[in-house]
Short mmCIF file of C-alpha atoms in Angstrom, two decimals:
data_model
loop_
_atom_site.label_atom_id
_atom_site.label_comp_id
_atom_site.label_asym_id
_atom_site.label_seq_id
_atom_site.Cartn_x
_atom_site.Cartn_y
_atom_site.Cartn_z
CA UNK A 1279 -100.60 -11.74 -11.23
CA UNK A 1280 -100.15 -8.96 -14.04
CA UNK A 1281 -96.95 -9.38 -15.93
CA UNK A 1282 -95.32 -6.77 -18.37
CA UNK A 1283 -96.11 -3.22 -18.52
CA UNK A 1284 -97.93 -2.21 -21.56
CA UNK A 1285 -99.80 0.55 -23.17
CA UNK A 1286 -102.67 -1.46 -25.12
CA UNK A 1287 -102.66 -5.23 -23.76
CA UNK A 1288 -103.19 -6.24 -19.92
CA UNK A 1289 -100.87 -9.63 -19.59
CA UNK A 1290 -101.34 -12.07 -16.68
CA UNK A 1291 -100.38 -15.50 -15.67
CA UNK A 1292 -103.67 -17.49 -15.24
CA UNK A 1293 -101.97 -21.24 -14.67
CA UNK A 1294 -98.49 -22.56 -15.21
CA UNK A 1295 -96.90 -21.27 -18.42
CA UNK A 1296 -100.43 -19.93 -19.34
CA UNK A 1297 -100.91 -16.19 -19.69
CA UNK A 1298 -104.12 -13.80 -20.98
CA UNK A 1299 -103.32 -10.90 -23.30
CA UNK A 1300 -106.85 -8.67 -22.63
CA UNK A 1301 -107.52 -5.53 -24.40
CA UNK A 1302 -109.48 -4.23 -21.66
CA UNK A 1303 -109.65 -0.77 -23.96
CA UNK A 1304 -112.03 -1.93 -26.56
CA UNK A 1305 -115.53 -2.67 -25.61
CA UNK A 1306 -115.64 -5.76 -26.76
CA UNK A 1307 -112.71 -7.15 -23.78
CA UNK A 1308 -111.07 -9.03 -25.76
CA UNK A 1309 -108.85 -12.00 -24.70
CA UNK A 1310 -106.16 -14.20 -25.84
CA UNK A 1311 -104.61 -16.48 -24.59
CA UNK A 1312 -100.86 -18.16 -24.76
CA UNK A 1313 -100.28 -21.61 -23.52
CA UNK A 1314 -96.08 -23.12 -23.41
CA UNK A 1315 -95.08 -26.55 -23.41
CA UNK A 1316 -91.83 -27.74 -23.23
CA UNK A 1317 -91.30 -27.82 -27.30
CA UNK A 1318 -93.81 -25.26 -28.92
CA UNK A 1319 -96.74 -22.79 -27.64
CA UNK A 1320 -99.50 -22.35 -28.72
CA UNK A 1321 -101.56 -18.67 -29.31
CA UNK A 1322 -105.24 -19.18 -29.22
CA UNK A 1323 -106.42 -16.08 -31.33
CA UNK A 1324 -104.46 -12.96 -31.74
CA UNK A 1325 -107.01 -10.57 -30.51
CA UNK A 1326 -108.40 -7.01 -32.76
CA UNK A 1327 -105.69 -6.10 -34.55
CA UNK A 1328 -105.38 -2.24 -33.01
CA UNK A 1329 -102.25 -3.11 -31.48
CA UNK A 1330 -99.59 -5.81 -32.91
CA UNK A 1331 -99.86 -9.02 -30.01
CA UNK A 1332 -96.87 -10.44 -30.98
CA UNK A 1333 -94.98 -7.52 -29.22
CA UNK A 1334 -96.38 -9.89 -25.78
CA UNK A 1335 -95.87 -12.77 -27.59
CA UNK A 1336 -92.02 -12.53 -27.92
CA UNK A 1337 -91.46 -11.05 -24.14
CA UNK A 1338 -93.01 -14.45 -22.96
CA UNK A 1339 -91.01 -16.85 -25.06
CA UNK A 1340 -88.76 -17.54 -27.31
CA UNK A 1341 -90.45 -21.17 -28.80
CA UNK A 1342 -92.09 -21.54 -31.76
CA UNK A 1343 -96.39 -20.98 -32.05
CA UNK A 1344 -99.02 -22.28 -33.26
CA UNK A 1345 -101.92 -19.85 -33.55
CA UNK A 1346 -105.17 -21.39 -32.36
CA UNK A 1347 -108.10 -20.12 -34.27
CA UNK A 1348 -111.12 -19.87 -32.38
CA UNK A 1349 -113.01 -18.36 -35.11
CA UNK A 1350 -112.82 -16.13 -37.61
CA UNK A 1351 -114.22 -12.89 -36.74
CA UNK A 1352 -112.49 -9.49 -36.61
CA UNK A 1353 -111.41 -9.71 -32.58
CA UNK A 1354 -109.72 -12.96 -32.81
CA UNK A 1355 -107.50 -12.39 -35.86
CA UNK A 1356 -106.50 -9.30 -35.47
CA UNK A 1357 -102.75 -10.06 -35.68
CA UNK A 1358 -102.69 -13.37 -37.51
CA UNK A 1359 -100.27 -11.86 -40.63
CA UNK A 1360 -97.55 -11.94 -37.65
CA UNK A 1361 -97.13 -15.51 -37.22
CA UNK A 1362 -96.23 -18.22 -39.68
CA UNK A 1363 -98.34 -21.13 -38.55
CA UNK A 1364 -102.11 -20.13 -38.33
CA UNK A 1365 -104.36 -23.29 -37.91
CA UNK A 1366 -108.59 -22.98 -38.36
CA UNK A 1367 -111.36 -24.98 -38.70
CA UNK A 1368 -112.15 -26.16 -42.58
CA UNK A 1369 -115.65 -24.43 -41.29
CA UNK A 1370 -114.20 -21.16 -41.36
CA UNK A 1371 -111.17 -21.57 -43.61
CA UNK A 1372 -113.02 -20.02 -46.52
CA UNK A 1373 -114.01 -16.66 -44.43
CA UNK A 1374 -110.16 -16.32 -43.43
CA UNK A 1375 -109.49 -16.48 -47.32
CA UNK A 1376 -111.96 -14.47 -48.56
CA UNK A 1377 -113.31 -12.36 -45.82
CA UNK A 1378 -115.93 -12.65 -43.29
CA UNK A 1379 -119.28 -13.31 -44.64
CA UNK A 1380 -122.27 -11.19 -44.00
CA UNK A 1381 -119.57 -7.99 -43.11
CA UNK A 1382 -119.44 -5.24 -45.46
CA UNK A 1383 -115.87 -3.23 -44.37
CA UNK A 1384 -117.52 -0.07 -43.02
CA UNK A 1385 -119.47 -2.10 -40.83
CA UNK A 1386 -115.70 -4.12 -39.54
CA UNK A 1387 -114.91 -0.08 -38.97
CA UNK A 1388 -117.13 1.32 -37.50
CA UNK A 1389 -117.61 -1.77 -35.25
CA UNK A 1390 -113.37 -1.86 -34.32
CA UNK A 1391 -113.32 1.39 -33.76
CA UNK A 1392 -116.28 2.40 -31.26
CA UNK A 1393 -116.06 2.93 -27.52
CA UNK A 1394 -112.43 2.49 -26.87
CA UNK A 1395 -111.07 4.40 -23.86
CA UNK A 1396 -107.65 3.99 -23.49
CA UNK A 1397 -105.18 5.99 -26.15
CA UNK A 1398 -104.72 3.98 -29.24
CA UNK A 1399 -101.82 3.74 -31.12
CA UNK A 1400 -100.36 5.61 -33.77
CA UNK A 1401 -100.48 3.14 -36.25
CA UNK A 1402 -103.96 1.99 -36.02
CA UNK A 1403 -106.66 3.99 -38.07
CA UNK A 1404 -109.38 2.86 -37.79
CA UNK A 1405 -110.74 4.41 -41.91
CA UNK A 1406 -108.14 2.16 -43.01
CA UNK A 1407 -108.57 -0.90 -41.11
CA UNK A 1408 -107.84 -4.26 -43.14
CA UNK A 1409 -108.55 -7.63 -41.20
CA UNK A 1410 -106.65 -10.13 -41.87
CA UNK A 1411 -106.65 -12.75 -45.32
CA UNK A 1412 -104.76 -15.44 -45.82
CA UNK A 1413 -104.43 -19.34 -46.30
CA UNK A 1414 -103.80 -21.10 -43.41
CA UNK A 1415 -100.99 -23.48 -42.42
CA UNK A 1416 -103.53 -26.15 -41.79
CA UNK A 1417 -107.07 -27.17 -40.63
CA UNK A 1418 -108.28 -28.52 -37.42
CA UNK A 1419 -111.22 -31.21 -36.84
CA UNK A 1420 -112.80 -32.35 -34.02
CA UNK A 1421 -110.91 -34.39 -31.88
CA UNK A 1422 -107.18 -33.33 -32.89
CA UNK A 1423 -104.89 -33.41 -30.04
CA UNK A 1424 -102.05 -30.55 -30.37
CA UNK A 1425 -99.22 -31.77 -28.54
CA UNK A 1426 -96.64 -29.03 -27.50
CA UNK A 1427 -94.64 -31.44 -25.82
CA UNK A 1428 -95.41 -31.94 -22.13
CA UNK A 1429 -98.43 -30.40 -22.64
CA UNK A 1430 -101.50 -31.73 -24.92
CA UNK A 1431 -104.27 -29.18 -25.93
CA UNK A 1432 -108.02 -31.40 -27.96
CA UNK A 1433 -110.02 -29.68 -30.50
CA UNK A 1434 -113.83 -29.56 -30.04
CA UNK A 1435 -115.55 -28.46 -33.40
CA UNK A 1436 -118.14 -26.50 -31.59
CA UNK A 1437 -120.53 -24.79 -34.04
CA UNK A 1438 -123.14 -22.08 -34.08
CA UNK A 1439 -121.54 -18.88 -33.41
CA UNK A 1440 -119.66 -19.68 -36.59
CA UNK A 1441 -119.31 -22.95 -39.03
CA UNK A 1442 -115.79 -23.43 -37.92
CA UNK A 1443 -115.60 -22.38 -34.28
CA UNK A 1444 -113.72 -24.25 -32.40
CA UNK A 1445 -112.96 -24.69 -28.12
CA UNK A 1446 -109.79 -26.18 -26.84
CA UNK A 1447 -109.70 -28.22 -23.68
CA UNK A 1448 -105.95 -28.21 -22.04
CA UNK A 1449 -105.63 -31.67 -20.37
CA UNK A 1450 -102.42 -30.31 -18.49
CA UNK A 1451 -104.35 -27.51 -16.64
CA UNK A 1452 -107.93 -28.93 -17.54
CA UNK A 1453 -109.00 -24.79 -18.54
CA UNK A 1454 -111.94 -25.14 -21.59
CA UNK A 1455 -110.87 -22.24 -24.02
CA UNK A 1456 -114.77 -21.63 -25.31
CA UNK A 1457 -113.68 -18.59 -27.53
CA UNK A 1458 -117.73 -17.45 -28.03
CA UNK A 1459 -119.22 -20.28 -27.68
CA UNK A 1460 -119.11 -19.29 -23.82
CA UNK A 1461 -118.44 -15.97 -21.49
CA UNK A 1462 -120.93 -13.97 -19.16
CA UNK A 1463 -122.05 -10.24 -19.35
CA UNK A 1464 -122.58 -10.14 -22.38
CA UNK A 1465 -125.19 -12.31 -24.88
CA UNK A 1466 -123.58 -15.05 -26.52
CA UNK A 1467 -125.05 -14.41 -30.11
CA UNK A 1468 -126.50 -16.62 -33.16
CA UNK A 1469 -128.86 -14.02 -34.69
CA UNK A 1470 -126.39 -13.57 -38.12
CA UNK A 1471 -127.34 -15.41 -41.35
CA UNK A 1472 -124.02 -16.99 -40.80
CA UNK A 1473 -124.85 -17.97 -37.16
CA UNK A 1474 -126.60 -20.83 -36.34
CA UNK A 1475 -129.16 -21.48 -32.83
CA UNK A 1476 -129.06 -25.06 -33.24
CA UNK A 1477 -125.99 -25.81 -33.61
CA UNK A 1478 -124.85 -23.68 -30.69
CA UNK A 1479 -127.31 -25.02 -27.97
CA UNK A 1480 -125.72 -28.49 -29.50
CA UNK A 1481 -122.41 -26.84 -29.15
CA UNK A 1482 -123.23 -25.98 -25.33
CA UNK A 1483 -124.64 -28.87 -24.60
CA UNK A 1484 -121.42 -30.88 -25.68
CA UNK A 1485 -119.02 -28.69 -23.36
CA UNK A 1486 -120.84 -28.84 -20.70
CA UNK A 1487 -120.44 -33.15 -20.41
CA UNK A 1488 -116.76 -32.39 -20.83
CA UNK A 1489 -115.28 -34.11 -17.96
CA UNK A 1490 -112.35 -32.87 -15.56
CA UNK A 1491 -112.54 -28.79 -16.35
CA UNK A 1492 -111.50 -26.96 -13.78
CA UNK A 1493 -111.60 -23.30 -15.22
CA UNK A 1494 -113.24 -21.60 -18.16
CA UNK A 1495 -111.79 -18.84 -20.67
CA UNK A 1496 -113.78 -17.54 -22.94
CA UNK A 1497 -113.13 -15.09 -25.08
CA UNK A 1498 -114.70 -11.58 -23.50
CA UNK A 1499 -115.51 -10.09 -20.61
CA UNK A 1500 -114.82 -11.83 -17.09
CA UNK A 1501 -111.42 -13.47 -17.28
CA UNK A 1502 -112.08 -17.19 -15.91
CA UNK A 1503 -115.44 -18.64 -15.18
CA UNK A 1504 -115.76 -21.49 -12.51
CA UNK A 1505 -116.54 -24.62 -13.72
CA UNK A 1506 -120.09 -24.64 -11.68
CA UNK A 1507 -120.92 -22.69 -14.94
CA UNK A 1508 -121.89 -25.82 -16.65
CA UNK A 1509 -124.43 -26.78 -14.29
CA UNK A 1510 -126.42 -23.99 -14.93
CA UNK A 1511 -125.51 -23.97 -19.21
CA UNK A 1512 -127.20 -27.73 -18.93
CA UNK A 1513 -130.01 -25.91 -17.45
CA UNK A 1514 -130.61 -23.42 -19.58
CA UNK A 1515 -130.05 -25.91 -22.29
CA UNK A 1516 -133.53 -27.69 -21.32
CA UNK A 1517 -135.15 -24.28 -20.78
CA UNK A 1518 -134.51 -23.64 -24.37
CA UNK A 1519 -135.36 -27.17 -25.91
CA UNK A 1520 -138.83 -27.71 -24.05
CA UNK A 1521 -139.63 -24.11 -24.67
CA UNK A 1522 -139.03 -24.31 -28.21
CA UNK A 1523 -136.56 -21.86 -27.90
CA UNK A 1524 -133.75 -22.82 -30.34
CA UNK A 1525 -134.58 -20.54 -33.73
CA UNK A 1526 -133.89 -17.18 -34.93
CA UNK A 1527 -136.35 -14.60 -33.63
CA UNK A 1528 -136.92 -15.48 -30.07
CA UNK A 1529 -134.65 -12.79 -28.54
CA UNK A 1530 -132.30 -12.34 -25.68
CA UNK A 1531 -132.37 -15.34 -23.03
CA UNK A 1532 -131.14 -14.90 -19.52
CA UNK A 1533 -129.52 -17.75 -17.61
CA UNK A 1534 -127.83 -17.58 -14.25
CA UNK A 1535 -124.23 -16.60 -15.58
CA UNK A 1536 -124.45 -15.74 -19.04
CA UNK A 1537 -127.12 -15.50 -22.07
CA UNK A 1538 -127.86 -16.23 -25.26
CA UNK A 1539 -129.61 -14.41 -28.20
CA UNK A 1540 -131.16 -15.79 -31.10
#
């Protein structure tokens, strides 16, 4: 079901009081994602920053969020200087201070602003493009439970795609938020100096004995992944390990569903 007309972001209602802000435009397909309870919501990610998200945002409610950080790269915290409670991983806290690591600005430009194909708007340019800086309102670990009132959402420090990244597992609906840890199409990636193999096969491997999921969101690309996914993620997981897969150097690896590069 798509829900509010809108000339940058595609909205639609993936569960109960769960929606998916996509910027289909972009090349990158980015999505966010807005979970309400009954006392707060929470925002996980706020998507590239060409358009302002919280224009969705405040047509779907009225409560008070909490934005979710996934990770701190350019497409996920895009619009983080609109909200007053940002929450990330102490992993990453340092790169939402001072700026992503390893990412000179021309190459945040160039990257934001190639291969869109829908009209942008007037007040993004991309020469001037700024991602977002700022202290957060407070870190998450592994294992915090955010409770929004009816609705509980637990914090898996998942690693390897970034120090901090994080994935959120929604008891109430049982959808696994993997952010990048996790989507198909396109190759999941730990090739960066900032990136890290093992930790993200580790990272994999501990989603994937997550019990109860019914649906996965990642962050790009198909919108919802059936949870068969993580049959064939523990598969490729062995592939990798007795193959000596697991460093930087050994390419692009193709599983049934989705890939990883190295």
């Amino acid at each position: 079901m798509t829900l509010i007309k809108d000339r940058w972001f595609t909205v639609q209602e993936i569960g109960n009081s769960t929606f998916a802000i996509s910027e289909y435009g972009h090349w990158e397909k980015v999505h966010s994602f807005l979970l309400l309870g009954d006392r707060e919501a929470a925002l996980i990610d706020t998507g590239l920053g060409i358009d302002n998200i919280k224009r969705i945002t405040d047509q779907l409610t009225s409560l008070p969020i909490k934005v979710l950080t996934t990770h701190v790269h350019t497409d996920h915290i895009g619009s983080h200087g609109e909200y007053n409670e940002i929450y990330v991983h102490e992993g990453d806290k340092d790169w939402l201070v001072n700026g992503i690591r390893g990412l000179s600005i021309e190459q945040i430009r160039e990257h934001i602003s190639r291969d869109i194909t829908i009209p942008t708007p007037e007040t993004f340019n991309p020469n001037t493009y700024q991602p977002f800086q700022g202290e957060p309102t407070g870190l998450l670990k592994d294992g915090d439970v955010i409770d929004l009132g009816n609705r509980q959402l637990e914090i898996y420090h998942t690693p390897g795609h970034s120090p901090g990244h994080i994935s959120i597992f929604d008891r109430l609906e049982k959808y696994l938020f993997t952010g990048d840890l996790l989507y198909d199409q396109t190759p999941i990636y730990a090739y960066y100096p900032s990136t890290s193999p093992v930790d993200l096969v580790d990272s994999l491997q501990r989603i994937s004995n997550i019990e109860d999921v019914m649906m996965i969101y990642g962050s790009h690309n198909s919108l919802g992944l059936e949870k068969n996914i993580l049959k064939e993620v523990k598969k490729g997981i062995i592939y990798l390990k007795e193959n000596k897969l697991v460093k930087f150097g050994t390419g692009l690896h193709k599983f049934n569903g989705f890939s990883v590069q190295f």
